[in-house]
XYZ file of C-alpha atoms in Angstrom:
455
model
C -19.410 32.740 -77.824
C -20.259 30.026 -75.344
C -18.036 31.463 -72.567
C -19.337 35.430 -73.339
C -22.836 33.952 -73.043
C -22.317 32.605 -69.583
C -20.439 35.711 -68.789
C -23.311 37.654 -70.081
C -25.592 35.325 -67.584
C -23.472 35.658 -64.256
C -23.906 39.268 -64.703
C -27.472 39.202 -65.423
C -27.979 37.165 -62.738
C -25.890 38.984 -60.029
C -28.045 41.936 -60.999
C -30.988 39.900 -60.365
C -29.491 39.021 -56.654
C -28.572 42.633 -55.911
C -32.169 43.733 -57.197
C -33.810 41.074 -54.958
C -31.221 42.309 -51.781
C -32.568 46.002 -52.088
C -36.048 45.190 -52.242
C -35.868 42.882 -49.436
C -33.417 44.412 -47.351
C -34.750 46.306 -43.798
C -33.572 45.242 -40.236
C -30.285 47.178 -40.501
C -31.879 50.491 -41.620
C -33.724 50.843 -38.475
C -29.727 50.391 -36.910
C -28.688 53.297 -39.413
C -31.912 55.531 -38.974
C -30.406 55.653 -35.243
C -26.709 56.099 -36.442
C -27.431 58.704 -38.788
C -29.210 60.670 -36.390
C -28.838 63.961 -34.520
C -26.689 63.105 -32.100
C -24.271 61.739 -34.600
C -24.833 64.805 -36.825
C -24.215 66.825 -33.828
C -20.707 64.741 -33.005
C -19.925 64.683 -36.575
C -20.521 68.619 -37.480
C -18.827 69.724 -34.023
C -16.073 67.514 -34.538
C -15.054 69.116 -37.687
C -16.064 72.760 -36.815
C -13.457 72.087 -33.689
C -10.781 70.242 -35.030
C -10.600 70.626 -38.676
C -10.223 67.471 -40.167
C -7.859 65.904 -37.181
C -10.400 63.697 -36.271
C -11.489 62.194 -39.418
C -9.780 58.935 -38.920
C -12.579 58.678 -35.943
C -15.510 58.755 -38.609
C -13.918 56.407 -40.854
C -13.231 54.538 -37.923
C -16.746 54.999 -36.951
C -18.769 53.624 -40.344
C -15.837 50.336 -40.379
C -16.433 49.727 -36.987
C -20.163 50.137 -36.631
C -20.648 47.908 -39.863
C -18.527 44.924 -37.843
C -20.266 45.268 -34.542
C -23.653 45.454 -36.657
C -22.445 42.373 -38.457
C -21.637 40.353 -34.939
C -25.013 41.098 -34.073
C -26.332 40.213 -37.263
C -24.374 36.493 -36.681
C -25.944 36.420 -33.385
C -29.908 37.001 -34.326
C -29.464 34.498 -37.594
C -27.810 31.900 -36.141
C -29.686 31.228 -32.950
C -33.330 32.869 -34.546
C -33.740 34.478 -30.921
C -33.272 38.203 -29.663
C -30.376 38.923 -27.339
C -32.104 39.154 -24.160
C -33.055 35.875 -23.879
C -30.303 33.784 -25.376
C -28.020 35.741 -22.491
C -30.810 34.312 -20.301
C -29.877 30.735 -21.743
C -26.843 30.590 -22.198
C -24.880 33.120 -19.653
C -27.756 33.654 -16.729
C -30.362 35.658 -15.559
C -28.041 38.039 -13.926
C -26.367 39.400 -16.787
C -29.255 39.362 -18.724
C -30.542 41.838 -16.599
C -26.875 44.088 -16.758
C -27.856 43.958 -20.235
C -31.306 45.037 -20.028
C -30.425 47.797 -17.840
C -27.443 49.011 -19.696
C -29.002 49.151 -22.762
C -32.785 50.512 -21.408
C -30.579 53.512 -19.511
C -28.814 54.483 -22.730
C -32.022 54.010 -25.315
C -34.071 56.244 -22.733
C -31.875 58.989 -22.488
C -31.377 59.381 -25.942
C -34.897 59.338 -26.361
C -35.125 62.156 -24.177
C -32.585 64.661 -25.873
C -33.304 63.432 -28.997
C -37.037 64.071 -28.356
C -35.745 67.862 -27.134
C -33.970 67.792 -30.356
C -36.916 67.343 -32.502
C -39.096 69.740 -30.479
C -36.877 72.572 -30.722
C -36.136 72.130 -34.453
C -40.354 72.072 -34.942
C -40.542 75.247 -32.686
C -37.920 77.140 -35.025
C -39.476 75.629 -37.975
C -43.113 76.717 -36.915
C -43.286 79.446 -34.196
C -44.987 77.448 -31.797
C -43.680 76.371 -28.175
C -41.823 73.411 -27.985
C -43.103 71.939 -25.018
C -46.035 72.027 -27.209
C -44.522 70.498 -29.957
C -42.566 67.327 -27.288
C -46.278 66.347 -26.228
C -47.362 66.165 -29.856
C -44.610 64.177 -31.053
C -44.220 61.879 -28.096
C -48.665 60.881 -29.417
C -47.473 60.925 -32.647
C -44.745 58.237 -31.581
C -46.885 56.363 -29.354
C -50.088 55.929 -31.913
C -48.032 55.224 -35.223
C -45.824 52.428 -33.528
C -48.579 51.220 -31.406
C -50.807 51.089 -34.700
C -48.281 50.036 -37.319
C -45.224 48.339 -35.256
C -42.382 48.060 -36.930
C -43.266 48.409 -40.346
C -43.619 52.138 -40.031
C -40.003 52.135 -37.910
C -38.485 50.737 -40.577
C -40.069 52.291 -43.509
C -39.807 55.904 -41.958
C -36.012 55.157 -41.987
C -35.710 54.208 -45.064
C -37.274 56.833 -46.958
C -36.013 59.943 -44.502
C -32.256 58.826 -43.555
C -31.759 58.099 -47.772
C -33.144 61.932 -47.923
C -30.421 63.378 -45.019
C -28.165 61.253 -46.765
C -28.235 62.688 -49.951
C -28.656 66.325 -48.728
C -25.272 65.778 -47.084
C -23.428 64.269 -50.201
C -24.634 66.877 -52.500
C -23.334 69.846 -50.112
C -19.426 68.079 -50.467
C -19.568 68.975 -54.248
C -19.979 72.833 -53.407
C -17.671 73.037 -50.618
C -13.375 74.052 -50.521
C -12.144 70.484 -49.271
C -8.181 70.793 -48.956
C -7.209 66.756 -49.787
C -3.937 67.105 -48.606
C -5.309 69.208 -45.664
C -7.899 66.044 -44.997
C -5.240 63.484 -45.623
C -3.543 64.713 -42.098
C -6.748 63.698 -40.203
C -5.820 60.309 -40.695
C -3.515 59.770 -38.364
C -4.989 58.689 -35.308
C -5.066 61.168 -32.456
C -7.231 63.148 -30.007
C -7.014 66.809 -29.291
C -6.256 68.007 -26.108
C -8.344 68.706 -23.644
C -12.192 67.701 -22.308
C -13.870 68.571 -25.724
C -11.240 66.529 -28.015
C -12.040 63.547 -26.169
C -15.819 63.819 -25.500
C -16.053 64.686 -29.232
C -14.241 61.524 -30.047
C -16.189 59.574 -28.248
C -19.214 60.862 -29.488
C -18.511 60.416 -33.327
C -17.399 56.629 -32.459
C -20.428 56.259 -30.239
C -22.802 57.413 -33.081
C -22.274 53.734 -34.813
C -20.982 51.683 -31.688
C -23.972 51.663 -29.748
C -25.514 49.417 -27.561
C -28.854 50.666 -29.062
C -28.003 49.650 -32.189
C -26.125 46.035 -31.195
C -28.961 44.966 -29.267
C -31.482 46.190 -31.209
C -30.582 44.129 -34.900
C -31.238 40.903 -32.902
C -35.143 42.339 -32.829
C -35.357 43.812 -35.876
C -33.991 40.435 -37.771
C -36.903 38.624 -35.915
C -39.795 41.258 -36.633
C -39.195 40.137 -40.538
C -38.873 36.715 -39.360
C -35.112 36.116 -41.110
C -34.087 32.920 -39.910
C -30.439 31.302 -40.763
C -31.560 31.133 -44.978
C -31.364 34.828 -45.180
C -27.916 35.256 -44.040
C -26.401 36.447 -47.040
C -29.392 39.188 -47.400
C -28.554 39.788 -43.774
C -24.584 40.703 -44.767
C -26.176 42.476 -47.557
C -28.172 44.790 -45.683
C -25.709 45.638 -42.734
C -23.100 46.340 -45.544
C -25.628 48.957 -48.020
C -27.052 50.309 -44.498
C -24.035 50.960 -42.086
C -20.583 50.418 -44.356
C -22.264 52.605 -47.205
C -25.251 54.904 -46.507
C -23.882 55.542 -42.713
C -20.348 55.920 -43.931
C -21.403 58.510 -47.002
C -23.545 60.421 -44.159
C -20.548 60.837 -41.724
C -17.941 61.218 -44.029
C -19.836 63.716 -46.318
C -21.392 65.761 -42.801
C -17.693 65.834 -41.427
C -16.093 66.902 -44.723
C -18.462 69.720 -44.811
C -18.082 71.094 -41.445
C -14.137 70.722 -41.089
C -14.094 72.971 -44.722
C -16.711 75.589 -43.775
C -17.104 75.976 -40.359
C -13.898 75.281 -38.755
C -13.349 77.593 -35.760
C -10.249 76.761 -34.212
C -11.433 78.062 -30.970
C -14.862 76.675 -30.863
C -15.817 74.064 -27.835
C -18.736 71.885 -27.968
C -21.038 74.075 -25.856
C -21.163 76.917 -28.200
C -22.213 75.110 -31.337
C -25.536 75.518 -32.252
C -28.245 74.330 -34.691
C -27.957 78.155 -36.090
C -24.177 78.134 -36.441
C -24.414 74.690 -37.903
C -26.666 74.990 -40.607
C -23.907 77.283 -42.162
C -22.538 74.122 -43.427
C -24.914 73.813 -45.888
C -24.804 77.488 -47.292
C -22.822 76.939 -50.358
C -25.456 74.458 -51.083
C -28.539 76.404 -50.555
C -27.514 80.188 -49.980
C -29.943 82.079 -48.305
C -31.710 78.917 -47.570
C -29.431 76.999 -45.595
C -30.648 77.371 -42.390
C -34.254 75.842 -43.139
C -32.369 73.412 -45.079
C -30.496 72.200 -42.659
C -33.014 72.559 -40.160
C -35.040 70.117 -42.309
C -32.508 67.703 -42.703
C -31.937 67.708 -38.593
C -35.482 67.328 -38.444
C -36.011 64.273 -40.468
C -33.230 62.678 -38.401
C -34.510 63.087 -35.378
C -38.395 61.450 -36.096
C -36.823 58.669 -38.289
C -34.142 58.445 -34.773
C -36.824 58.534 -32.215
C -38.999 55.769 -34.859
C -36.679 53.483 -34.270
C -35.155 54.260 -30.691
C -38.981 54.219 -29.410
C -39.268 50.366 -29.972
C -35.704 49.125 -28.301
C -36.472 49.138 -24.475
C -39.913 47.517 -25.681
C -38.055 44.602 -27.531
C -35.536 44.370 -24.523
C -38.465 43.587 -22.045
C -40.537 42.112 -24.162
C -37.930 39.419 -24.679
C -37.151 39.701 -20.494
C -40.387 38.997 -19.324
C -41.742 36.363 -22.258
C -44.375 39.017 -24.225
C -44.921 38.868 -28.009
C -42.436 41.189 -29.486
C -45.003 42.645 -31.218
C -48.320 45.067 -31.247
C -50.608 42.331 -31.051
C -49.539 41.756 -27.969
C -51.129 44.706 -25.359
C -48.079 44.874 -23.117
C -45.596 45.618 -25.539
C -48.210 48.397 -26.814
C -48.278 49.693 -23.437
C -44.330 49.855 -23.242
C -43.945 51.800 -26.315
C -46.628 54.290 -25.408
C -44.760 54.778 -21.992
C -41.391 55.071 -24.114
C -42.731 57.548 -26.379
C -44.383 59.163 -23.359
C -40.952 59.844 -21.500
C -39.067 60.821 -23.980
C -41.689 64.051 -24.136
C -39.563 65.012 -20.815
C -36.911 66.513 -23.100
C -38.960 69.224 -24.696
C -39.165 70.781 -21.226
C -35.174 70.837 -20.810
C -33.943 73.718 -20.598
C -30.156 74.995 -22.833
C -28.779 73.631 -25.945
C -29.570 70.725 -27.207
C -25.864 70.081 -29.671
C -23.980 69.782 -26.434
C -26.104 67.334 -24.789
C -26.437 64.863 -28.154
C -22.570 64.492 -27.978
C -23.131 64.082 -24.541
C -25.795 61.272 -24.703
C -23.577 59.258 -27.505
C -20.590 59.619 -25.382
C -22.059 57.775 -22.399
C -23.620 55.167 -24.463
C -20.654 54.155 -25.496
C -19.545 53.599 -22.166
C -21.795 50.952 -21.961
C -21.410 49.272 -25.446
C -18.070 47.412 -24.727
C -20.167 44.854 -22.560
C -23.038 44.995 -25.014
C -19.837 43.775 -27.453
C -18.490 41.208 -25.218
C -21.693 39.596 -24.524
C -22.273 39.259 -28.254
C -18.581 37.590 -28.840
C -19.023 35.262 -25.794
C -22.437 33.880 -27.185
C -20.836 33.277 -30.804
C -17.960 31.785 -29.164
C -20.611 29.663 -26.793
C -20.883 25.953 -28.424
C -24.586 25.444 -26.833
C -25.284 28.758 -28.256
C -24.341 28.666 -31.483
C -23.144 25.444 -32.862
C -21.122 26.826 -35.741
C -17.918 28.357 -34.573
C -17.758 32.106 -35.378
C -14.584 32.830 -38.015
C -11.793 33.883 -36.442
C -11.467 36.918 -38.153
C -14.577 37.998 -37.121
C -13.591 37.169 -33.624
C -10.024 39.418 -34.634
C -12.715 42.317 -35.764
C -14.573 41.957 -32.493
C -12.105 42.022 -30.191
C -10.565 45.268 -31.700
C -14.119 47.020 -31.532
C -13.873 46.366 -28.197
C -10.618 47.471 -27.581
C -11.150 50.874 -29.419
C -14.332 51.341 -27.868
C -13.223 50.655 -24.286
C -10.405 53.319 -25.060
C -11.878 55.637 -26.654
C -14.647 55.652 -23.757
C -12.217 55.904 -21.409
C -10.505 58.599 -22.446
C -13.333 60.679 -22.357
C -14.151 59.347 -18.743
C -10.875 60.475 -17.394
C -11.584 63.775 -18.502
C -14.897 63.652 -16.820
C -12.705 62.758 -13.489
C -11.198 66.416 -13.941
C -14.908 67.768 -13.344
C -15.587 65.073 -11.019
C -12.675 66.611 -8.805
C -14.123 69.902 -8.153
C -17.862 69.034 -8.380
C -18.583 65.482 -7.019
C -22.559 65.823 -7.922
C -22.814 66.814 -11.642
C -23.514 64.890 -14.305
C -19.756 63.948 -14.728
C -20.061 62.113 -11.584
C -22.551 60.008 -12.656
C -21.331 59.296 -15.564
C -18.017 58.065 -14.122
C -20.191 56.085 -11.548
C -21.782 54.206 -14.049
C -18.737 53.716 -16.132
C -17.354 52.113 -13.176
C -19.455 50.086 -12.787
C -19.935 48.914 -16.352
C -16.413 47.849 -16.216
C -16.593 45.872 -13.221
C -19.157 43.967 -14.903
C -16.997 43.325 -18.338
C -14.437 42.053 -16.458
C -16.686 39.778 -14.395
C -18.335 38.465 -17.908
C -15.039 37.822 -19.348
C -13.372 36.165 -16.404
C -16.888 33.860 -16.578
C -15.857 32.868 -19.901
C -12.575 32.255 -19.169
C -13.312 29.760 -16.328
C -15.737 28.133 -19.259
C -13.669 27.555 -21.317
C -11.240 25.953 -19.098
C -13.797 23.515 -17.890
C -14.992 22.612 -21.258
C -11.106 21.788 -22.547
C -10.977 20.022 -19.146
């Protein structure tokens, strides 16, 4: 009897603990309302209406990867109770503080823009009316709710909308012809030939390895004022947000497409939103189109909620302002962040293309994003306690994949740089060079300190 009761009391009160978590839990959702987005529905559904299921060891990869560079950061803004920015500033220098700030404002700004084109062009087919119309009424929308309400409405905006597109997306794999064994072959890790396989690739590994979303968590942590005493909450909520409601998203999305929409011909540029929402038809029949469109709708305000306040928290935390709407400057920067992102409802084409596009090249610049995070945890003056080593074992293989899986879609760009030394592959190798100039210069910094420390 004695030992059922305490059994019967370690349950009850793990119960208790998990009930406390969910209720408390917040900073990484704003992380996932970016992930599950519609870029990364955009990566995810092309992916498998390309490829089948041959690149579904990329989303799995995606949700276990994103969850460990989410938790580095989550180390990070716990154990030295600062944002990113300024603990670089610290403990690294100015200089790359600013490679930071600029790598990271670049990548959050131009997702806000074809995001922003994203969510006008979904309200246009939704309601009939322009979608210029519709950029400048979201980008006021963006700019007075944040400005008003801060981060509370960021965060819960993704909380109640991404648990909707979630479970919209898990719901439609119960209706669907999955082939297991046919799925099982997709986990062997390879990328389809040619400039698609790999921009596609990158894009479904850039939808959780971000640089948005690794500096970002640093912020968010602070906004609810989480010091070191919440760090099991904090493992908590990267785990339920990235490792379980991300993962379910992606894997379900992919599933989905790869069994109903696979085209074995089909390139990036001639998916659609229209072609798309098939997925969802032996879901919703007749309706699947406005269902889907709903569901790509949602992601994009709950995406642009929480991409709106990054480049805000960055310089905030640059030039010394309260990271917060009380203070008038950082009011001003999300109004002119909300106000440039209208830009994309006046771009002209497809907007699926260009999502992949705009997580590709973000994850070009995420590998230093990740090394600056490992080379603080590893930094004594920094933070004291010495990161695990198999968190430093995680970290370094994030990189790794990362930095290849970036690069292989940058050598393909080089194919288009070769024949057209102005387009937008040309500046995207440009600043990929130049992104990996400066990871190499931050990790032969830390090697030279840590060879004068042991000396």
């Amino acid at each position: 009897m004695g030992t059922e009761g305490v059994s019967h009391e370690s349950t009850a009160t793990r119960r208790q603990t998990v009930g406390r978590y969910l209720s408390k839990m917040g900073p990484a959702w704003l992380a996932g309302a970016i992930a599950a987005g519609p870029a990364t529905m955009a990566s995810v559904i092309t992916a498998g209406a390309a490829f089948e299921y041959a690149l579904l060891w990329v989303v799995i990869a995606s949700a276990v990867l994103g969850t460990t560079a989410q938790y580095l950061s989550m180390r990070l803004g716990l154990l030295t109770e600062a944002g990113i920015v300024g603990v670089v500033e610290e403990h690294i220098g100015e200089f790359w503080a600013w490679v930071l700030v600029i790598d990271a404002v670049l990548a959050s700004g131009l997702a806000q823009i074809v995001i922003m084109k994203t969510l006008a062009d979904v309200s246009a087919a939704i309601t009939g009316v322009d979608a210029r119309l519709w950029g400048v009424a979201w980008a006021a929308i963006l700019a007075i709710g944040l400005a008003v309400g801060g981060y509370s409405i960021a965060e819960l905006g993704a909380k109640v909308i991404v648990s909707a597109v979630v479970l919209a997306f898990v719901a439609s794999v119960f209706v669907v012809p999955i082939d297991p064994g046919a799925a099982a072959t997709g986990l062997v890790p390879v990328i389809p030939d040619g400039l698609s396989g790999a921009l596609i690739a990158a894009g479904v590994l850039g939808g959780a390895v971000h640089i948005t979303l690794v500096t970002m968590h640093t912020y968010t942590l602070r906004a609810r004022g989480w010091t070191r005493e919440e760090y099991d909450l904090g493992l908590f909520d990267v785990g339920a947000s990235m490792l379980v409601a991300f993962g379910i998203f992606s894997l379900a999305t992919f599933l989905v497409a790869a069994s109903v929409l696979h085209t074995p011909d089909l390139v990036a540029a001639e998916l659609d939103a229209a072609a798309a929402a098939e997925a969802l038809g032996p879901l919703a029949g007749e309706y699947a189109q406005w269902l889907f469109l709903l569901g790509l709708w949602g992601a994009a305000i709950s995406t642009l909620g929480a991409n709106t306040v990054v480049p805000p928290y960055l310089l905030a935390d640059k030039f010394g302002w309260e990271a917060d709407v009380s203070d008038a400057r950082f009011k001003v920067a999300i109004v002119a962040v909300a106000a440039v992102g209208a830009v994309g409802a006046f771009l002209e084409g497809a907007f699926f293309p260009l999502l992949v596009l705009v997580l590709a090249f973000g994850l070009i610049g995420t590998p230093f994003a990740l090394v600056v995070v490992l080379y603080l945890l590893n930094h004594p003056d920094a933070v004291p306690e010495p990161n695990p080593r198999l968190a430093n074992v995680g970290g370094i293989i994030l990189v790794g994949v990362a930095a290849v899986t970036a690069g292989s879609f940058v050598r393909d760009e080089l194919t288009v740089v070769a024949s057209d030394p102005l387009s937008t592959s040309g500046f995207v190798v440009t600043f990929a060079v130049v992104m990996t100039v400066a990871t190499a210069g931050l990790i032969g910094k830390y090697v030279l300190a840590v060879r004068t420390r042991s000396d």
